[in-house]
Amino acid sequence: MEGAAMGKGRQFSLGCVVVFVALFSLIVGCTNKTDNDTSQSSSLVMQGKELFMNYCVHCHGPSGVGDGFNALYLDPRPRDLTDSIEVFMGDLSNDDIYGMILSRDIMDPEESERLLDEALENDTELPFLVPPAMPTFKYTLSDAERWTLVAYLRTLHKNDAPQVDIPATVSTTRPIVSGRKVPSWDMAEEEKITLVERGKALFSDKYNCVGCHMIAGYGGKVGPDLSQSGRRLASDWTYQWISNPQAISSDTKMPNLGLSENEAKAITLYLGTLVSPSTS
Amino acid sequence: MDTRSIVYQVLFAVLFAMGSVSFVWSQSEAESVIALSDVKTLEELAKVGEQLFEGKGECAQCHSLQGSPSEKGPSLAGVGAKLTREFLYESLVKPDAYVYLDFTKLPPVPYVTPMPPTLLAKGEILAVIAYLQQSSGQLVSIELSELK
C-alpha cells in the first residue's frame, strides 16, 4: 500500500517535471525566435554604428544632428540626420541613402579632366565638379557594410521605410585597388605646372579634400594639416596613400576616393608644392 | 643539517648559477653592439639605428614600429617610406616644428607627452633614420660618408 502510494507520488512529480520542461522549452523556443529576428537587425544596426563612429562622426556628430567637431569647418554644414528641424532623411528610401549618398558616383575622371583642362586653357573659372561636400564610400566599404550604415541611419530619424535586410548575394568584400606602380616624377616643367594646377582643382573642387585637411589655415581637422606636405611627405608614399589609403592603414578614417592614376599623380604633384609653415 | 637548509642551499646555488649565466650572456650581447665608427655597410648603420632606437635614443619608450596604437606617441610603422629624410631629421631635432596629432581622438589632439628634442648626435640620428627607412622596406638614403 505504502509502496503504491509512493509510486503514484513519483509519477505525479515526474508528470509535473515533464509538463514544466515542455512548457519551458516552448517559451524558450518562442522567445529565441523573436530574439533571432531582432538580434539580426540589431546586429546590422550595431555594425553600421561602428562604421558611423569611424567614418561619419567627425562631421555628423555622435548623435547625427550634424554637430561633429569638423562641422565648424564645412560649408555647407553636415546634414542633420535626425531630421530635428526639417524632414529630409525621412523622405528618402533605403535605396536613395544607399545609392545616392553612400555609393555616390563621382564624375568620371576623364570627363572632369576635360572640363578642368578646358577651364585652365580658356582661363575661365574652374568648374565645381561635384556639389555635395561628402565623399563617397563606394570605394572604401563593402556593399554589405554600406547597407549596415543605412540600417543604422534609419534609427536616427522617423521613417516608414522597411527594415533593412541584406540578402546573401550582397558583396561583403571591400573594393580592392591593386597596388599601383608609382609613376615617374621626371617631366618637363610645363607639364608639371599643368598637372599641379589640375591637382589643386581636384583637391579643392572635385574631391573636397579641404573638408578634412587644412592648408594654410583653411580647411577641416579630421586629418593632418597638409600645409607642409611638400617637405614632409615622400611623393611615392603620397601617391600610394591617396590611391588606396586602406592598403596602408586598414582602419584609417580617410576614404578611398577612387582616384584615377592621372588624378592621383596630379594631386601628389600639387601636394608636393606645399611648403608654407602651418598656421594652425 | 636538516633537509630544509639543504633545500635552501640548493635553491640558492641554482639561482646564483642562473644569475651568473644571464650576466655573462648579457655581457656577450653587449659586446655584439656595433659602434657607429665601425659601421662599414648600410645594414650595419640600420642595426646601429635599431640599437639607438631601443636604447640610448629612448624612442621605443613612446613609439613602436609595429603599428600598435600607443597613448604616448604615434606609431612609426612605415614612416621611413612616408616621411622625407629631411623631415624625419627635423622631427628628432626640432620636434615642435610640426606636431603630429593623435587622430584617433575627436577632435584630434596633441599626444599628452610632447616629444623632447633628441640628445643623439648627428651621425646617430642618421643611423636611426636608416633604421626607420629599412624597416619600412625602403632603400636607405644615407651615405656612409655623411657620418664623418
Short mmCIF file of C-alpha atoms in Angstrom, two decimals:
data_model
loop_
_atom_site.label_atom_id
_atom_site.label_comp_id
_atom_site.label_asym_id
_atom_site.label_seq_id
_atom_site.Cartn_x
_atom_site.Cartn_y
_atom_site.Cartn_z
CA MET A 1 0.00 0.00 0.00
CA GLU A 2 2.71 2.35 1.09
CA GLY A 3 4.82 1.39 -1.93
CA ALA A 4 1.91 2.03 -4.34
CA ALA A 5 1.31 5.48 -2.78
CA MET A 6 4.97 6.33 -3.22
CA GLY A 7 4.77 5.20 -6.86
CA LYS A 8 1.78 7.45 -7.52
CA GLY A 9 3.56 10.37 -5.85
CA ARG A 10 6.61 9.82 -8.01
CA GLN A 11 4.51 9.53 -11.15
CA PHE A 12 2.83 12.82 -10.30
CA SER A 13 6.06 14.69 -9.76
CA LEU A 14 7.55 13.14 -12.91
CA GLY A 15 4.48 14.33 -14.81
CA CYS A 16 4.89 17.80 -13.36
CA VAL A 17 8.53 17.89 -14.44
CA VAL A 18 7.64 16.73 -17.98
CA VAL A 19 4.91 19.37 -18.32
CA PHE A 20 7.19 22.03 -16.90
CA VAL A 21 10.06 21.13 -19.23
CA ALA A 22 7.69 21.08 -22.22
CA LEU A 23 6.25 24.50 -21.30
CA PHE A 24 9.68 25.90 -20.62
CA SER A 25 11.12 24.76 -23.95
CA LEU A 26 8.04 26.11 -25.73
CA ILE A 27 8.55 29.53 -24.13
CA VAL A 28 12.31 29.49 -24.74
CA GLY A 29 11.69 28.39 -28.34
CA CYS A 30 9.30 31.26 -28.95
CA THR A 31 11.47 33.93 -27.34
CA ASN A 32 14.52 32.58 -29.21
CA LYS A 33 12.68 33.01 -32.47
CA THR A 34 11.87 36.66 -31.82
CA ASP A 35 15.38 37.12 -30.40
CA ASN A 36 16.83 35.89 -33.67
CA ASP A 37 14.80 38.37 -35.69
CA THR A 38 15.64 41.38 -33.57
CA SER A 39 19.22 40.31 -32.98
CA GLN A 40 19.79 40.04 -36.72
CA SER A 41 18.53 43.57 -37.33
CA SER A 42 20.16 44.94 -34.20
CA SER A 43 23.46 43.38 -35.21
CA LEU A 44 23.20 45.19 -38.58
CA VAL A 45 22.49 48.40 -36.72
CA MET A 46 25.43 47.79 -34.40
CA GLN A 47 27.77 47.14 -37.31
CA GLY A 48 26.51 50.27 -39.02
CA LYS A 49 27.00 52.27 -35.85
CA GLU A 50 30.58 51.09 -35.57
CA LEU A 51 31.28 52.27 -39.13
CA PHE A 52 29.45 55.54 -38.44
CA MET A 53 31.67 56.16 -35.43
CA ASN A 54 34.79 55.77 -37.58
CA TYR A 55 33.81 57.42 -40.86
CA CYS A 56 30.93 59.84 -40.18
CA VAL A 57 31.01 61.03 -36.58
CA HIS A 58 33.59 63.79 -37.06
CA CYS A 59 31.16 65.73 -39.30
CA HIS A 60 27.67 64.42 -38.45
CA GLY A 61 28.33 64.21 -34.71
CA PRO A 62 27.80 61.34 -32.27
CA SER A 63 24.03 61.74 -32.29
CA GLY A 64 23.83 62.52 -36.01
CA VAL A 65 22.49 66.07 -35.71
CA GLY A 66 25.39 67.42 -37.75
CA ASP A 67 27.44 68.83 -34.87
CA GLY A 68 30.67 66.86 -35.23
CA PHE A 69 33.82 68.75 -34.31
CA ASN A 70 34.64 69.17 -38.00
CA ALA A 71 31.25 70.69 -38.88
CA LEU A 72 32.66 74.07 -37.97
CA TYR A 73 34.97 73.95 -40.98
CA LEU A 74 32.37 72.86 -43.52
CA ASP A 75 30.17 74.85 -45.87
CA PRO A 76 27.53 73.58 -46.43
CA ARG A 77 27.20 72.25 -42.88
CA PRO A 78 26.75 68.49 -42.49
CA ARG A 79 23.21 67.15 -42.79
CA ASP A 80 21.17 66.74 -39.62
CA LEU A 81 20.47 63.02 -39.90
CA THR A 82 17.85 63.15 -37.16
CA ASP A 83 15.51 65.46 -39.15
CA SER A 84 15.07 67.54 -35.98
CA ILE A 85 14.20 70.73 -37.89
CA GLU A 86 13.16 69.68 -41.39
CA VAL A 87 12.29 66.29 -42.80
CA PHE A 88 14.90 65.21 -45.32
CA MET A 89 16.21 61.78 -44.41
CA GLY A 90 12.72 60.53 -43.59
CA ASP A 91 11.62 61.19 -47.18
CA LEU A 92 14.45 59.16 -48.67
CA SER A 93 14.09 55.49 -49.49
CA ASN A 94 16.66 52.98 -48.28
CA ASP A 95 17.87 52.73 -51.87
CA ASP A 96 18.31 56.52 -52.02
CA ILE A 97 20.52 56.54 -48.94
CA TYR A 98 22.49 53.56 -50.15
CA GLY A 99 22.83 54.68 -53.77
CA MET A 100 22.79 58.46 -53.91
CA ILE A 101 24.65 59.15 -50.70
CA LEU A 102 26.84 56.29 -49.57
CA SER A 103 27.65 54.91 -53.02
CA ARG A 104 27.51 58.13 -55.00
CA ASP A 105 29.30 58.09 -58.30
CA ILE A 106 31.87 60.80 -58.58
CA MET A 107 32.15 62.30 -62.04
CA ASP A 108 34.07 60.15 -64.46
CA PRO A 109 37.77 61.13 -64.22
CA GLU A 110 38.10 61.65 -67.97
CA GLU A 111 35.10 63.96 -68.02
CA SER A 112 36.36 66.05 -65.11
CA GLU A 113 39.84 66.13 -66.65
CA ARG A 114 38.35 67.51 -69.86
CA LEU A 115 36.34 70.18 -68.02
CA LEU A 116 39.37 71.21 -65.96
CA ASP A 117 41.66 71.43 -68.97
CA GLU A 118 39.08 73.47 -70.82
CA ALA A 119 38.79 75.93 -67.95
CA LEU A 120 42.55 76.15 -67.48
CA GLU A 121 43.07 76.71 -71.21
CA ASN A 122 40.42 79.42 -71.53
CA ASP A 123 41.37 80.92 -68.20
CA THR A 124 37.78 80.69 -67.05
CA GLU A 125 36.59 79.85 -63.57
CA LEU A 126 37.22 76.25 -62.62
CA PRO A 127 34.09 74.13 -62.71
CA PHE A 128 32.76 72.98 -59.36
CA LEU A 129 32.85 69.32 -60.17
CA VAL A 130 30.85 67.56 -57.50
CA PRO A 131 28.28 69.53 -55.47
CA PRO A 132 27.97 67.68 -52.12
CA ALA A 133 30.83 68.05 -49.72
CA MET A 134 30.66 64.47 -48.52
CA PRO A 135 32.97 61.85 -50.02
CA THR A 136 31.57 58.66 -51.49
CA PHE A 137 32.13 55.39 -49.63
CA LYS A 138 31.73 53.28 -52.72
CA TYR A 139 35.47 52.56 -52.91
CA THR A 140 36.04 52.19 -49.17
CA LEU A 141 33.35 49.94 -47.73
CA SER A 142 31.81 46.72 -48.99
CA ASP A 143 28.24 46.78 -50.32
CA ALA A 144 27.09 44.96 -47.18
CA GLU A 145 28.87 47.47 -44.93
CA ARG A 146 27.13 50.37 -46.68
CA TRP A 147 23.81 48.63 -46.10
CA THR A 148 24.59 48.30 -42.39
CA LEU A 149 25.14 52.07 -42.38
CA VAL A 150 21.67 52.51 -43.92
CA ALA A 151 20.28 50.30 -41.14
CA TYR A 152 21.95 52.46 -38.50
CA LEU A 153 20.99 55.78 -40.12
CA ARG A 154 17.36 54.61 -40.12
CA THR A 155 17.43 54.51 -36.31
CA LEU A 156 18.29 58.23 -36.19
CA HIS A 157 15.11 59.69 -37.75
CA LYS A 158 11.42 58.95 -38.10
CA ASN A 159 10.64 56.96 -41.24
CA ASP A 160 8.27 54.41 -42.76
CA ALA A 161 10.99 52.60 -44.69
CA PRO A 162 11.04 48.82 -44.46
CA GLN A 163 13.61 47.25 -42.17
CA VAL A 164 16.97 46.86 -43.90
CA ASP A 165 17.59 43.27 -44.86
CA ILE A 166 20.85 42.33 -46.54
CA PRO A 167 20.41 39.45 -49.00
CA ALA A 168 23.16 36.84 -49.03
CA THR A 169 24.09 37.88 -52.57
CA VAL A 170 25.34 41.30 -51.45
CA SER A 171 29.13 41.50 -51.52
CA THR A 172 30.89 41.58 -48.17
CA THR A 173 34.36 42.24 -49.53
CA ARG A 174 35.75 45.72 -49.67
CA PRO A 175 36.69 47.05 -53.10
CA ILE A 176 40.32 46.28 -53.76
CA VAL A 177 42.55 48.63 -55.68
CA SER A 178 45.57 46.58 -56.60
CA GLY A 179 48.95 48.08 -55.73
CA ARG A 180 49.69 50.85 -58.18
CA LYS A 181 53.06 51.35 -59.72
CA VAL A 182 54.39 54.76 -58.75
CA PRO A 183 54.76 56.94 -61.86
CA SER A 184 57.94 58.74 -62.81
CA TRP A 185 58.17 62.24 -61.38
CA ASP A 186 60.57 63.34 -64.10
CA MET A 187 58.78 65.61 -66.55
CA ALA A 188 59.08 68.88 -68.39
CA GLU A 189 58.45 71.91 -66.19
CA GLU A 190 55.48 72.95 -68.31
CA GLU A 191 53.75 69.57 -67.91
CA LYS A 192 54.37 69.72 -64.19
CA ILE A 193 52.77 73.18 -63.91
CA THR A 194 49.64 71.96 -65.71
CA LEU A 195 49.41 68.86 -63.52
CA VAL A 196 49.89 70.88 -60.33
CA GLU A 197 47.07 73.22 -61.32
CA ARG A 198 44.83 70.30 -62.17
CA GLY A 199 45.75 68.64 -58.88
CA LYS A 200 44.84 71.74 -56.94
CA ALA A 201 41.42 71.92 -58.61
CA LEU A 202 40.78 68.22 -57.98
CA PHE A 203 41.86 68.65 -54.37
CA SER A 204 39.57 71.55 -53.59
CA ASP A 205 36.70 71.30 -56.06
CA LYS A 206 36.19 67.73 -57.09
CA TYR A 207 37.13 65.74 -54.02
CA ASN A 208 36.77 68.48 -51.42
CA CYS A 209 39.87 67.29 -49.55
CA VAL A 210 39.81 70.60 -47.66
CA GLY A 211 36.73 69.27 -45.88
CA CYS A 212 39.12 67.21 -43.75
CA HIS A 213 42.58 68.68 -44.34
CA MET A 214 43.76 72.16 -43.57
CA ILE A 215 46.08 74.07 -45.85
CA ALA A 216 47.46 77.42 -44.66
CA GLY A 217 44.72 77.85 -42.09
CA TYR A 218 41.80 76.89 -44.31
CA GLY A 219 40.09 73.50 -44.17
CA GLY A 220 38.96 70.78 -41.80
CA LYS A 221 40.72 68.98 -38.99
CA VAL A 222 39.89 65.30 -39.42
CA GLY A 223 43.25 64.52 -40.99
CA PRO A 224 46.69 66.11 -40.80
CA ASP A 225 47.36 69.69 -41.81
CA LEU A 226 48.88 69.48 -45.29
CA SER A 227 50.42 72.94 -45.40
CA GLN A 228 53.90 71.47 -45.27
CA SER A 229 53.30 68.25 -47.12
CA GLY A 230 55.83 69.23 -49.80
CA ARG A 231 58.69 68.87 -47.37
CA ARG A 232 57.14 66.30 -45.05
CA LEU A 233 55.79 63.62 -47.34
CA ALA A 234 57.63 61.43 -49.83
CA SER A 235 55.88 61.69 -53.23
CA ASP A 236 55.89 57.92 -53.82
CA TRP A 237 54.13 57.41 -50.50
CA THR A 238 51.59 60.20 -51.13
CA TYR A 239 50.71 58.64 -54.49
CA GLN A 240 50.19 55.19 -52.93
CA TRP A 241 48.28 56.62 -49.97
CA ILE A 242 45.77 58.71 -51.91
CA SER A 243 45.30 55.87 -54.40
CA ASN A 244 44.33 53.42 -51.68
CA PRO A 245 44.62 54.57 -48.04
CA GLN A 246 43.23 51.31 -46.66
CA ALA A 247 46.08 49.35 -48.25
CA ILE A 248 48.49 51.21 -45.99
CA SER A 249 46.33 51.63 -42.89
CA SER A 250 43.23 49.43 -42.86
CA ASP A 251 41.29 51.43 -40.26
CA THR A 252 42.14 54.95 -41.42
CA LYS A 253 39.24 57.41 -41.49
CA MET A 254 40.30 58.63 -44.91
CA PRO A 255 38.05 57.13 -47.57
CA ASN A 256 39.35 55.72 -50.82
CA LEU A 257 38.11 58.32 -53.29
CA GLY A 258 38.50 56.16 -56.37
CA LEU A 259 41.13 58.43 -57.93
CA SER A 260 42.29 57.58 -61.43
CA GLU A 261 46.05 57.19 -61.94
CA ASN A 262 46.20 60.63 -63.59
CA GLU A 263 44.25 62.24 -60.78
CA ALA A 264 46.46 60.67 -58.10
CA LYS A 265 49.55 61.88 -59.98
CA ALA A 266 48.20 65.44 -60.29
CA ILE A 267 47.18 65.64 -56.61
CA THR A 268 50.54 64.22 -55.47
CA LEU A 269 52.38 66.86 -57.52
CA TYR A 270 50.16 69.59 -56.09
CA LEU A 271 50.78 68.44 -52.50
CA GLY A 272 54.49 68.37 -53.30
CA THR A 273 54.39 72.13 -53.89
CA LEU A 274 53.06 72.91 -50.39
CA VAL A 275 55.88 74.05 -48.16
CA SER A 276 54.47 77.02 -46.27
CA PRO A 277 54.57 76.84 -42.49
CA SER A 278 51.40 75.65 -40.80
CA THR A 279 49.19 78.36 -39.38
CA SER A 280 47.09 76.07 -37.22
CA MET B 1 71.98 19.76 8.86
CA ASP B 2 68.26 19.35 8.31
CA THR B 3 66.57 18.84 4.96
CA ARG B 4 65.14 22.31 4.87
CA SER B 5 68.54 24.03 4.97
CA ILE B 6 69.81 21.65 2.24
CA VAL B 7 66.86 22.66 0.06
CA TYR B 8 67.62 26.34 0.71
CA GLN B 9 71.28 25.86 -0.16
CA VAL B 10 70.45 24.06 -3.43
CA LEU B 11 67.90 26.74 -4.32
CA PHE B 12 70.46 29.45 -3.65
CA ALA B 13 73.07 27.69 -5.76
CA VAL B 14 70.62 27.31 -8.66
CA LEU B 15 69.60 30.97 -8.51
CA PHE B 16 73.23 32.04 -8.33
CA ALA B 17 74.10 29.91 -11.37
CA MET B 18 71.14 31.34 -13.33
CA GLY B 19 72.15 34.88 -12.40
CA SER B 20 75.75 34.33 -13.47
CA VAL B 21 74.72 32.78 -16.78
CA SER B 22 72.36 35.67 -17.61
CA PHE B 23 75.03 38.19 -16.61
CA VAL B 24 77.66 36.57 -18.86
CA TRP B 25 75.01 36.33 -21.63
CA SER B 26 74.09 39.99 -21.36
CA GLN B 27 77.81 40.88 -21.45
CA SER B 28 78.24 38.92 -24.66
CA GLU B 29 75.12 40.64 -26.06
CA ALA B 30 76.65 43.98 -25.17
CA GLU B 31 79.83 43.01 -26.97
CA SER B 32 77.86 42.50 -30.21
CA VAL B 33 76.81 46.17 -30.22
CA ILE B 34 78.33 47.85 -33.23
CA ALA B 35 79.99 51.22 -32.71
CA LEU B 36 78.97 53.92 -35.16
CA SER B 37 82.65 54.49 -36.04
CA ASP B 38 82.98 50.81 -37.07
CA VAL B 39 80.00 50.84 -39.44
CA LYS B 40 81.04 49.56 -42.89
CA THR B 41 77.67 48.93 -44.60
CA LEU B 42 74.19 50.45 -44.65
CA GLU B 43 72.85 47.27 -42.99
CA GLU B 44 75.22 47.85 -40.08
CA LEU B 45 74.15 51.50 -39.97
CA ALA B 46 70.49 50.45 -39.70
CA LYS B 47 71.47 47.95 -37.00
CA VAL B 48 73.14 50.74 -35.02
CA GLY B 49 69.99 52.79 -35.61
CA GLU B 50 67.87 49.99 -34.14
CA GLN B 51 70.09 49.81 -31.04
CA LEU B 52 69.81 53.57 -30.62
CA PHE B 53 66.03 53.44 -31.18
CA GLU B 54 65.60 50.83 -28.47
CA GLY B 55 68.31 52.08 -26.12
CA LYS B 56 70.16 55.37 -25.84
CA GLY B 57 67.77 57.31 -28.09
CA GLU B 58 64.79 56.26 -25.90
CA CYS B 59 62.49 56.34 -28.96
CA ALA B 60 60.92 52.98 -28.09
CA GLN B 61 59.64 54.39 -24.80
CA CYS B 62 56.83 56.12 -26.71
CA HIS B 63 56.91 54.77 -30.26
CA SER B 64 56.66 51.37 -31.86
CA LEU B 65 57.20 50.24 -35.42
CA GLN B 66 54.51 47.56 -35.15
CA GLY B 67 51.60 49.85 -35.83
CA SER B 68 50.07 49.19 -32.44
CA PRO B 69 48.32 52.29 -31.14
CA SER B 70 50.03 53.89 -28.18
CA GLU B 71 48.82 56.55 -25.81
CA LYS B 72 52.25 58.09 -25.64
CA GLY B 73 53.23 58.71 -29.24
CA PRO B 74 52.20 57.92 -32.81
CA SER B 75 53.09 54.57 -34.32
CA LEU B 76 56.15 54.81 -36.52
CA ALA B 77 55.17 51.89 -38.76
CA GLY B 78 56.04 52.81 -42.32
CA VAL B 79 57.31 56.33 -41.52
CA GLY B 80 60.58 55.61 -43.30
CA ALA B 81 58.54 55.39 -46.52
CA LYS B 82 56.02 58.11 -45.66
CA LEU B 83 58.24 60.94 -44.48
CA THR B 84 61.16 62.60 -46.18
CA ARG B 85 64.58 62.16 -44.71
CA GLU B 86 64.82 65.89 -44.06
CA PHE B 87 61.55 65.94 -42.15
CA LEU B 88 62.49 62.87 -40.09
CA TYR B 89 65.71 64.64 -39.14
CA GLU B 90 63.81 67.80 -38.19
CA SER B 91 61.30 65.77 -36.15
CA LEU B 92 64.08 64.47 -33.95
CA VAL B 93 65.96 67.75 -33.56
CA LYS B 94 63.01 70.20 -33.51
CA PRO B 95 60.01 68.04 -32.65
CA ASP B 96 57.74 71.02 -32.03
CA ALA B 97 58.20 72.42 -35.56
CA TYR B 98 55.38 70.17 -36.77
CA VAL B 99 53.34 68.32 -34.16
CA TYR B 100 51.55 65.22 -35.42
CA LEU B 101 48.23 64.84 -33.63
CA ASP B 102 46.50 61.80 -32.21
CA PHE B 103 43.89 61.34 -34.95
CA THR B 104 42.09 58.61 -33.02
CA LYS B 105 40.75 61.33 -30.71
CA LEU B 106 37.75 63.51 -31.62
CA PRO B 107 38.82 66.20 -32.27
CA PRO B 108 42.43 65.22 -32.86
CA VAL B 109 44.71 66.50 -30.10
CA PRO B 110 48.46 66.50 -29.49
CA TYR B 111 49.77 63.49 -27.59
CA VAL B 112 49.88 64.10 -23.85
CA THR B 113 53.65 63.99 -23.53
CA PRO B 114 55.35 66.33 -26.00
CA MET B 115 58.36 64.80 -27.69
CA PRO B 116 61.63 66.18 -26.33
CA PRO B 117 64.41 67.10 -28.77
CA THR B 118 66.76 64.16 -29.14
CA LEU B 119 70.09 64.08 -27.37
CA LEU B 120 71.61 61.94 -30.11
CA ALA B 121 74.46 63.29 -32.24
CA LYS B 122 74.06 63.87 -35.99
CA GLY B 123 75.58 60.53 -37.04
CA GLU B 124 73.37 58.71 -34.55
CA ILE B 125 70.24 60.46 -35.85
CA LEU B 126 71.17 59.40 -39.38
CA ALA B 127 71.53 55.84 -38.12
CA VAL B 128 68.02 55.98 -36.61
CA ILE B 129 66.67 57.33 -39.93
CA ALA B 130 68.45 54.47 -41.74
CA TYR B 131 66.71 52.02 -39.38
CA LEU B 132 63.30 53.64 -39.97
CA GLN B 133 63.81 53.55 -43.74
CA GLN B 134 64.99 49.96 -43.74
CA SER B 135 62.14 48.74 -41.56
CA SER B 136 59.68 50.50 -43.90
CA GLY B 137 61.01 48.47 -46.82
CA GLN B 138 62.79 51.48 -48.30
CA LEU B 139 66.31 51.83 -49.62
CA VAL B 140 68.44 53.64 -47.06
CA SER B 141 69.11 57.11 -48.49
CA ILE B 142 72.04 57.91 -46.23
CA GLU B 143 75.62 57.81 -47.47
CA LEU B 144 78.25 56.44 -45.11
CA SER B 145 80.40 59.48 -45.94
CA GLU B 146 77.82 61.68 -44.21
CA LEU B 147 78.68 60.09 -40.86
CA LYS B 148 82.07 61.78 -40.74
#
